[in-house]
XYZ file of C-alpha atoms in Angstrom:
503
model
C 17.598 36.101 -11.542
C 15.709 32.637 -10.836
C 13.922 31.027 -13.352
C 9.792 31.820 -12.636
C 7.247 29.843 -14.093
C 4.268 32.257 -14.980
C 1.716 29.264 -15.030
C 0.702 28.276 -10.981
C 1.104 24.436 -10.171
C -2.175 23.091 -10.147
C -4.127 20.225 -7.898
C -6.378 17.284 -9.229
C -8.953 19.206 -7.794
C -8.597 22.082 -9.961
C -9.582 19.670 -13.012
C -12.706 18.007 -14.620
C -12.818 15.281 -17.659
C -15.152 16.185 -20.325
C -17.182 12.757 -21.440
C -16.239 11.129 -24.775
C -18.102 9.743 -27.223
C -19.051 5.726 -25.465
C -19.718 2.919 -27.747
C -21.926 -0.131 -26.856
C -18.645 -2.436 -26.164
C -17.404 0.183 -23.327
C -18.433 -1.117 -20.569
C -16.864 -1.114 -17.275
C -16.398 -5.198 -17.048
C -14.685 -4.851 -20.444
C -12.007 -2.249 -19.127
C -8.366 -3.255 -18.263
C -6.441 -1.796 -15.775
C -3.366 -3.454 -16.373
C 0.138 -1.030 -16.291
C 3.939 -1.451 -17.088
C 5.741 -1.428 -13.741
C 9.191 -1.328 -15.210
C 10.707 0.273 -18.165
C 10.823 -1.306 -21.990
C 11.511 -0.938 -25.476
C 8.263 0.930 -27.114
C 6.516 -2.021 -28.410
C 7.297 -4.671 -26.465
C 6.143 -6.214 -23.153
C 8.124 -4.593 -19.945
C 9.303 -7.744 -17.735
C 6.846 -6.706 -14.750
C 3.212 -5.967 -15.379
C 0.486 -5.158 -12.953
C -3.216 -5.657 -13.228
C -4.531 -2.659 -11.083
C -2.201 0.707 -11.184
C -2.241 0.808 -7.391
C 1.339 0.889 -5.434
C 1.418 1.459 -1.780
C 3.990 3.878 -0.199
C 6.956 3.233 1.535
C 6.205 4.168 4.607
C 6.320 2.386 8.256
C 2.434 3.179 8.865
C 1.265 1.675 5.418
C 3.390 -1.080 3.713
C 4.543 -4.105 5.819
C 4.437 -7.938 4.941
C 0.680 -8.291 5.503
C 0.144 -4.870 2.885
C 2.347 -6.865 0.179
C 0.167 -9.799 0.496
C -3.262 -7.893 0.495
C -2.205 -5.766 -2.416
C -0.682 -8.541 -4.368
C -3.871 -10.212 -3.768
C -5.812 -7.766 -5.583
C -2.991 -6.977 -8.610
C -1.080 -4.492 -7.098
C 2.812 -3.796 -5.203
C 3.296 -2.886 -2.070
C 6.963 -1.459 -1.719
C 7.663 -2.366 1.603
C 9.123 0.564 4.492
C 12.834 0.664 4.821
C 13.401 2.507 7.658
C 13.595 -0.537 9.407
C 17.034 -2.657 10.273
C 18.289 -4.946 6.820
C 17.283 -8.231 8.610
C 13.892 -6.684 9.604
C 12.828 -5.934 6.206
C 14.448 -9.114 4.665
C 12.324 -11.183 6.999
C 9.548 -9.305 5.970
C 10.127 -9.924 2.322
C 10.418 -13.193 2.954
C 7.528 -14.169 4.821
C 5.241 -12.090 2.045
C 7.481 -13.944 -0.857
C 6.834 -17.771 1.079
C 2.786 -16.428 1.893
C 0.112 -19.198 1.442
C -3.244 -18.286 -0.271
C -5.508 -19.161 3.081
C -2.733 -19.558 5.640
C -3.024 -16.089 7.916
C 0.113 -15.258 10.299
C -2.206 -14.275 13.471
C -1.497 -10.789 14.485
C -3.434 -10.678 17.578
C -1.579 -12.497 20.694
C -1.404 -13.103 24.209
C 0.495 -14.177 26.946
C -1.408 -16.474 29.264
C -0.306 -14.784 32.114
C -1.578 -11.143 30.710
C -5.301 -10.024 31.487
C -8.361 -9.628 30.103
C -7.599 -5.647 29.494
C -4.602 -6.350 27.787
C -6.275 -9.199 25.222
C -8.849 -6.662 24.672
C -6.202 -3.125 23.706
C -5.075 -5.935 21.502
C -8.588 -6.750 20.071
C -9.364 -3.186 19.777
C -5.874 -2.629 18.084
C -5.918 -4.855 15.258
C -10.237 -5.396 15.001
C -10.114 -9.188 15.232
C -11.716 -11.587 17.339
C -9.494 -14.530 17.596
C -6.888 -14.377 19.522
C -3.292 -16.907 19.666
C -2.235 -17.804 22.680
C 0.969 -18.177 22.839
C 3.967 -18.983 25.316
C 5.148 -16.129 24.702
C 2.878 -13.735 23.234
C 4.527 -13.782 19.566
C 2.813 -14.912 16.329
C 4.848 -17.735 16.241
C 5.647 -18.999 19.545
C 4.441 -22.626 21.293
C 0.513 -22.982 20.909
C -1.099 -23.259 24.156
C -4.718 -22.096 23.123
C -6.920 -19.828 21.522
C -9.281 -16.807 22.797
C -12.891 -15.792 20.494
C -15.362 -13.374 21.564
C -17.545 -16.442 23.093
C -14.641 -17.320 25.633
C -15.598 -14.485 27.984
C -18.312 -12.236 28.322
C -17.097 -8.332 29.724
C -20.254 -7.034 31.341
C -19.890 -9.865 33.999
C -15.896 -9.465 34.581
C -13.286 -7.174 35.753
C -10.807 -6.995 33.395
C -7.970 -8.572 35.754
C -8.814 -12.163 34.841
C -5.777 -14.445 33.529
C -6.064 -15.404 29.849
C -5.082 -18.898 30.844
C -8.389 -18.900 33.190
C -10.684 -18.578 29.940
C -9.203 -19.127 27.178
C -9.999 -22.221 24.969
C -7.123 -24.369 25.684
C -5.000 -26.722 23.400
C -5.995 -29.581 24.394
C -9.867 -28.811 23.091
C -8.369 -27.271 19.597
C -8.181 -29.040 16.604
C -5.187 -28.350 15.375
C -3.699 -28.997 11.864
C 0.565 -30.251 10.823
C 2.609 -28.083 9.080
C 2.605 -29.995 5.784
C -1.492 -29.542 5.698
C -2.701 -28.245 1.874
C -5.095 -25.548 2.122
C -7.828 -27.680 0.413
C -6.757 -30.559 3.536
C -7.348 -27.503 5.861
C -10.691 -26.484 4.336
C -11.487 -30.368 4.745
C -11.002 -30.431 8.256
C -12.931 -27.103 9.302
C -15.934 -28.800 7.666
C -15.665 -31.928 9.504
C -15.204 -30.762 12.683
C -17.892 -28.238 12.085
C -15.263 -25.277 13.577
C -13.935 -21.752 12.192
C -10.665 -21.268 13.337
C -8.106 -23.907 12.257
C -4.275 -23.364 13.677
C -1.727 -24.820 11.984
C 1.140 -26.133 13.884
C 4.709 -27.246 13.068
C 6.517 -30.498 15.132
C 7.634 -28.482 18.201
C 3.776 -27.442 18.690
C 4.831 -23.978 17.450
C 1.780 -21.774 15.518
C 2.630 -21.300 12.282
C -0.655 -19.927 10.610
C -4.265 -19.937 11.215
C -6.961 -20.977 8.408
C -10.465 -19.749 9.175
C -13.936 -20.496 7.476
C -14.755 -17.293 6.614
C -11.748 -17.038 4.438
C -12.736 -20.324 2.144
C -14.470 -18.674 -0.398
C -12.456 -15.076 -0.702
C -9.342 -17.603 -1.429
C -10.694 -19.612 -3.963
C -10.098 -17.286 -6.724
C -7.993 -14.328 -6.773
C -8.582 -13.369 -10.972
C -6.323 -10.375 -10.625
C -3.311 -11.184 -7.917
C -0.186 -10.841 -9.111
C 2.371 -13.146 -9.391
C 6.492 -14.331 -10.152
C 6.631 -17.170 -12.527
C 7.207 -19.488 -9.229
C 3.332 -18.750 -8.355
C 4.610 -16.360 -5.877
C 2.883 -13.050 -4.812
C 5.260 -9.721 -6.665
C 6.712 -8.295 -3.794
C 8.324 -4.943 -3.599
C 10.714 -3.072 -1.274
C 12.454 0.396 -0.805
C 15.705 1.426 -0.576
C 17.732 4.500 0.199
C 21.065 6.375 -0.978
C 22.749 5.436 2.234
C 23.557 1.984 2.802
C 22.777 0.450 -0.334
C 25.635 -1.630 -0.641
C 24.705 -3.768 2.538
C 20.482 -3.832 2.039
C 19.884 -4.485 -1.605
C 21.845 -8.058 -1.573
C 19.938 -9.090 1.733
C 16.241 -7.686 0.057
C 16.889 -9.580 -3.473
C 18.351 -12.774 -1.597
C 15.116 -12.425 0.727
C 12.967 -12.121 -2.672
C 12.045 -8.648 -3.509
C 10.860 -8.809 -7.467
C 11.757 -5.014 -7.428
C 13.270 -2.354 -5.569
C 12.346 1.746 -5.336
C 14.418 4.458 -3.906
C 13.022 6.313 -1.045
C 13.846 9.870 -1.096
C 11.795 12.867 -0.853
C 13.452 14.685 -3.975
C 15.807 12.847 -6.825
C 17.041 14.902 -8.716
C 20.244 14.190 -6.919
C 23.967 12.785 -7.212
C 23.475 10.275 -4.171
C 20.292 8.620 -6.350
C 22.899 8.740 -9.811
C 25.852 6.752 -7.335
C 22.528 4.326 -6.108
C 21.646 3.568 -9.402
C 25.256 2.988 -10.453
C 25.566 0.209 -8.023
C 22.980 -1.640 -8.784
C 23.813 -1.576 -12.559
C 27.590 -2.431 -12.018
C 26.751 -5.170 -9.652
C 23.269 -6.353 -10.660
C 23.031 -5.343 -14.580
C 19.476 -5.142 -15.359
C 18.582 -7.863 -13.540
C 17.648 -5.828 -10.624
C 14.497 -3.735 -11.576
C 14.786 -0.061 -9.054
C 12.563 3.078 -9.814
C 13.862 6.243 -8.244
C 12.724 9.918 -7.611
C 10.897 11.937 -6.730
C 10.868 14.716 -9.152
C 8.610 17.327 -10.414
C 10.301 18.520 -13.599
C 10.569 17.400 -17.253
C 14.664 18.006 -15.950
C 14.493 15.490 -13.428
C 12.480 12.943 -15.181
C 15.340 12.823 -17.887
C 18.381 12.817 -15.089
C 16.735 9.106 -13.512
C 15.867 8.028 -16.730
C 19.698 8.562 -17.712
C 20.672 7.080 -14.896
C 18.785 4.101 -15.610
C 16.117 3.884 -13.332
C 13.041 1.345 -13.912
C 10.263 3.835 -13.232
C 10.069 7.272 -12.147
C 8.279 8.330 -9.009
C 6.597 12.062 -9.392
C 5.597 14.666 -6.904
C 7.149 16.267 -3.877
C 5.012 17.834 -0.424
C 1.654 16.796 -2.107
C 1.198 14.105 0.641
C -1.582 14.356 3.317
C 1.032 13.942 5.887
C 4.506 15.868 4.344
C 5.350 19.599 5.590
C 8.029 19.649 3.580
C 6.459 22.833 1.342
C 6.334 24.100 4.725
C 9.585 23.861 5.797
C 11.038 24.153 2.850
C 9.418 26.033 0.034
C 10.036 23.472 -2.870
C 7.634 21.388 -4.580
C 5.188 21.809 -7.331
C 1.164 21.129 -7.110
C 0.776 17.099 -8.290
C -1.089 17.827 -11.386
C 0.920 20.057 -13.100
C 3.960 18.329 -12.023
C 2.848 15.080 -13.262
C 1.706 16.988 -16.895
C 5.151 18.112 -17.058
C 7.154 15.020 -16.502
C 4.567 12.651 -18.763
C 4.859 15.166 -21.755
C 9.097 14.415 -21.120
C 8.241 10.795 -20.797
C 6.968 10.750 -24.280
C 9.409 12.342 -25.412
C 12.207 10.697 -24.156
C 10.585 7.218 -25.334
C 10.337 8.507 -28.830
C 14.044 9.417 -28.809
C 15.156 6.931 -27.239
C 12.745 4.145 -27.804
C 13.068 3.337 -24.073
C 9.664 3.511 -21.893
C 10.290 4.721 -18.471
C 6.690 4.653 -16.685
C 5.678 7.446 -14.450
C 4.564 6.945 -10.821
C 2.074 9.775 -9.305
C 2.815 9.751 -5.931
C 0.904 12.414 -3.802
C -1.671 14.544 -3.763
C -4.545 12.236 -4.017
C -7.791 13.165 -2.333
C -10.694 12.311 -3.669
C -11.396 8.297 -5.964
C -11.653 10.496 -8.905
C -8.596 12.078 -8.805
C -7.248 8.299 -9.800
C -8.679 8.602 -13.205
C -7.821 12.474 -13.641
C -4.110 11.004 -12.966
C -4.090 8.492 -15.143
C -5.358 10.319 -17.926
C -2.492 12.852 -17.239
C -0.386 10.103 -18.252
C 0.291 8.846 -14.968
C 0.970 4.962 -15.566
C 0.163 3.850 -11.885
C -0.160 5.689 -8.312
C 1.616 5.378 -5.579
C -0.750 5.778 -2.166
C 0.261 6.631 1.375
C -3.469 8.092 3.184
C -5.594 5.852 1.269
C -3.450 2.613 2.081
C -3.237 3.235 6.068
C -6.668 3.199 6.635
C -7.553 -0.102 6.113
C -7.353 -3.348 8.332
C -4.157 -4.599 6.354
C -1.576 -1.259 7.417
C 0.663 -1.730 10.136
C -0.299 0.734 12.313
C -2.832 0.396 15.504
C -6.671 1.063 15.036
C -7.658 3.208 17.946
C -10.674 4.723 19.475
C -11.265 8.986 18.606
C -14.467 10.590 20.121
C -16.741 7.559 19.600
C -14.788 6.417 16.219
C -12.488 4.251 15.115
C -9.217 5.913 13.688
C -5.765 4.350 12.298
C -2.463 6.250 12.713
C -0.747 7.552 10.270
C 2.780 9.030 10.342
C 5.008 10.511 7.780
C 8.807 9.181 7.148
C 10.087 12.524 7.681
C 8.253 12.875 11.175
C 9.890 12.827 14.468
C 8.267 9.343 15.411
C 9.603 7.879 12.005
C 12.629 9.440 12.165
C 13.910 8.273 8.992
C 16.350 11.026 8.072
C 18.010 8.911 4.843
C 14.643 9.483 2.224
C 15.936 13.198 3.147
C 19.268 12.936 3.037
C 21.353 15.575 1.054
C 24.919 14.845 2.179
C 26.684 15.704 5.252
C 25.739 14.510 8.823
C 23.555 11.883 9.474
C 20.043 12.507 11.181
C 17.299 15.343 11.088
C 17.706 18.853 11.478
C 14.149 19.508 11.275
C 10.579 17.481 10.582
C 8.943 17.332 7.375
C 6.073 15.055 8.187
C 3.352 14.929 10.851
C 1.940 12.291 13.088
C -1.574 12.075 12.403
C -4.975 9.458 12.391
C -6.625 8.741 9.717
C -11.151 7.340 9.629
C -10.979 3.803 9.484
C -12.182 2.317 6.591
C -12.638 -1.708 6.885
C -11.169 -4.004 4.280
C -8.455 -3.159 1.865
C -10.311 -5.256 -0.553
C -13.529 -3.811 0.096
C -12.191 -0.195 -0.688
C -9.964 -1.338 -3.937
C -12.919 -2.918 -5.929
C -14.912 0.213 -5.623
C -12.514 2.941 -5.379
C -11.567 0.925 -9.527
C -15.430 0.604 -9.718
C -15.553 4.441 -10.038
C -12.551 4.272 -12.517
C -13.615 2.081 -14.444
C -16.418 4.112 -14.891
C -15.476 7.197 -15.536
C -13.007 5.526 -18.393
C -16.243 4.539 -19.859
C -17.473 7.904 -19.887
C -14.643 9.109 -21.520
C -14.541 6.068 -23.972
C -12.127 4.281 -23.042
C -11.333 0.233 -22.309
C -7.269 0.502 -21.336
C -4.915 3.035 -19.769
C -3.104 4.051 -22.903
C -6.432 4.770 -24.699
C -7.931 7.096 -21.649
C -4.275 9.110 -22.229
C -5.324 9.377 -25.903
C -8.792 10.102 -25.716
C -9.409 12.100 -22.116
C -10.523 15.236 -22.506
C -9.483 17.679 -19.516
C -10.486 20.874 -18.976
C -9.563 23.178 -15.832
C -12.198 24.582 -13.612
C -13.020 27.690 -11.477
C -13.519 27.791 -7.748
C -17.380 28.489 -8.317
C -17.429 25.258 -10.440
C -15.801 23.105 -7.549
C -19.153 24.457 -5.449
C -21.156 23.948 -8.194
C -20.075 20.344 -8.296
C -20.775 19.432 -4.935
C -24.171 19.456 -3.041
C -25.435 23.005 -2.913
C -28.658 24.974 -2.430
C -30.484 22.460 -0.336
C -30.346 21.034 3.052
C -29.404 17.647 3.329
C -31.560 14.972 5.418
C -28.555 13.969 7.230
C -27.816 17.605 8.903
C -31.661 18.512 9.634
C -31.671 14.849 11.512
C -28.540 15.763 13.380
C -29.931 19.326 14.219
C -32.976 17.442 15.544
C -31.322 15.549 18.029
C -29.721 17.699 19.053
């Protein structure tokens, strides 16, 4: 009969730390966040570091070009989608591997034939106020002018007015050469006393634009993360399909490492993936792989020679695939069991694979409560899309602003490789939704205190570094009256007697 695990698989919510013992020097601007992406010997440095243990998910509705740049930014990787054509996700590699600190690709463009209604779906799509006009409507096409919110007032028009009848045109812009420095470009908003700068290359084609408001948030980045060629770490996924063709173009476009996209790993097609890129690449190529949910999988990619191990399978906000399918394992006790093999396939082997927790993620403090679980970084899907740097559109829901949010396995993704297990190509059946998700703002905004709260609750637990919360957290499991008990209970908030009111 089948093997049966007696234990249940158990959520992050199902857990509490218990506070250690917190000396005067623990303090949460003393803690260090910094995490091994990629494997190494035990006791020495692994060849890719990061300074916040934050990865964002390979998915189409959360890590693009503009994600890489904004997590880089704050010390993290973005692994960007691959269910995309080869040349689509080399070029966007490549345009996060050649970004400028300070020089922003505009995302929000017109036509100047197309009307006020359509400048403003795209204003309410992407939340920003300047808009590129462009000859033809792309990022990058010839500069003709520029549209703010103090080119046209709505309450005295219709909606069906040209863009080229009120926009700010070219010939009123001060515009900037391709070769200008960022410090040159700072130089010239002040003197001119303006806030949008567009740089243009010799054909009179935009190339970026540099705005005021951005001068101070570039001049120091203390955590981003970068290549020794002052680069931002850029990373990209991959899957068990065509291989052979996409990982030359990604690592000629730039990637600094590479992840396998697949929905379970424990597989032969992930073995022959990894084989590849060690008979053609060596080492040299850095690749993580999964996802698992076993101490039995964890030592099959580590065999195989994967970088980094990604953990957890239907625990996503958006997957069905527990659903649909019946396998998984609940993210907590599925990470417990694959960090316990972790250790001890480093003290074996004295090889250090680093685990990825990726799933399952609900609440800020479920970050810490996976990191002390051994977890070396997350991996983040739900949290990622709903800020201002995802790909996908910000829309209006019943009076608030919402971001989609699909999953890869989901008919409007489509992408039927991450759950590929031989045979015919395509999907037989879904195993992700289509969904929206609140809008939150900033992805910077969100980062600094989402680690705020981690940093934290490490010093309430004692600890000033990753490794020493896995040594010192104390974690105890809790009942469903204790989840009540830890919320707001027995009163009646201000909020709802306010909202009763007015009502």
């Amino acid at each position: 009969m089948a093997i049966i695990f007696k234990e249940p698989s158990r959520t992050f919510s199902e857990y509490l730390l218990i506070p250690g013992y917190s000396s005067a020097e623990c303090i949460p601007s003393k803690v260090s966040l910094r995490t091994p992406l990629v494997k190494h010997k035990v006791g020495e440095e692994a060849s890719i570091y990061m300074n916040i243990p934050m990865t964002s998910a390979i998915m189409q509705a959360v890590s693009d070009d503009r994600m890489a740049v904004a997590l880089a930014k704050e010390g993290g990787v973005s692994f960007i989608y691959g269910s995309q054509s080869i040349a689509d996700q080399a070029a966007m590699v490549a345009r996060a591997k050649a970004y400028k600190a300070g020089f922003v690709v505009s995302d929000s463009n017109v036509k100047p034939d197309d009307t006020l209604a359509d400048l403003l779906r795209v204003t309410g799509e992407t939340g920003h106020n300047t808009v590129a006009v462009t000859e033809d409507g792309s990022p990058n096409g010839r500069l003709l002018g520029i549209v703010t919110s103090r080119d046209y007032r709505i309450s005295r028009m219709t909606g069906t007015e040209l863009v080229r009848e009120f926009m700010t045109g070219l010939d009123r812009l001060v515009t900037a050469p391709k070769n200008t420095t960022l410090k040159g470009a700072n130089d010239i908003i002040w003197d001119n006393k303006i806030n949008t700068l567009p740089i243009v290359d010799d054909d009179g084609n935009l190339m970026y634009f540099v705005f005021r408001k951005d001068y101070d948030s570039h001049k120091e980045n203390p955590l981003e993360l970068l290549d020794d060629h002052k680069q931002f770490i850029v990373g990209a996924g991959i899957n068990t399909r065509d291989y052979a063709e996409r990982v030359p173009a990604i690592i000629e476009a730039g990637a600094d490492v590479l992840c396998i996209d697949s929905s379970e790993g424990f597989s032969e097609w992930q073995k022959r993936t990894l084989a590849w890129i060690r008979e053609h690449y060596g080492d040299k190529v850095k690749v993580g792989a999964g996802n698992v949910v076993d101490s039995e999988g964890f030592r099959f990619l580590a065999d195989c020679g994967a970088d980094f191990v990604k953990v957890g399978i239907g625990g996503g906000s958006i997957c069905i695939t527990r659903e649909q399918k019946g396998i998984g394992r609940g993210q907590a006790t599925a990470l417990i069991d694959v960090c316990a093999e972790r250790d001890r396939y480093a003290r074996e082997t004295g090889v250090y694979v680093p685990v990825c927790s990726d799933g399952g993620i609900v609440h800020d403090y479920h970050f810490t409560l996976a990191l002390a679980m051994g977890a070396d970084f997350l991996m983040l899907g739900r949290y990622f899309a709903r800020f201002d740097e995802s790909p996908s559109r910000r829309v209006s829901i019943g009076g608030s602003y919402m971001k989609e949010y699909w999953g890869e396995g989901s008919a409007r993704a489509r992408n039927w490789q991450r759950y590929d297990v031989g045979g015919k190509a395509g999907m037989a059946f879904e195993e992700g939704v289509d969904s929206y998700v609140p809008y939150a703002g900033s992805l910077h905004d969100n980062v600094a205190l989402t680690l705020s709260k981690v940093k934290h609750t490490m010093c309430n637990c004692g600890a000033l570094t990753i490794p020493e919360l896995q040594e010192k957290a104390k974690i105890t499991l809790v009942s469903a009256t204790s989840i009540v008990e830890g919320g707001a209970h027995d009163v009646v908030l201000k909020e709802s007697t306010m909202d009763t009111q007015k009502k």
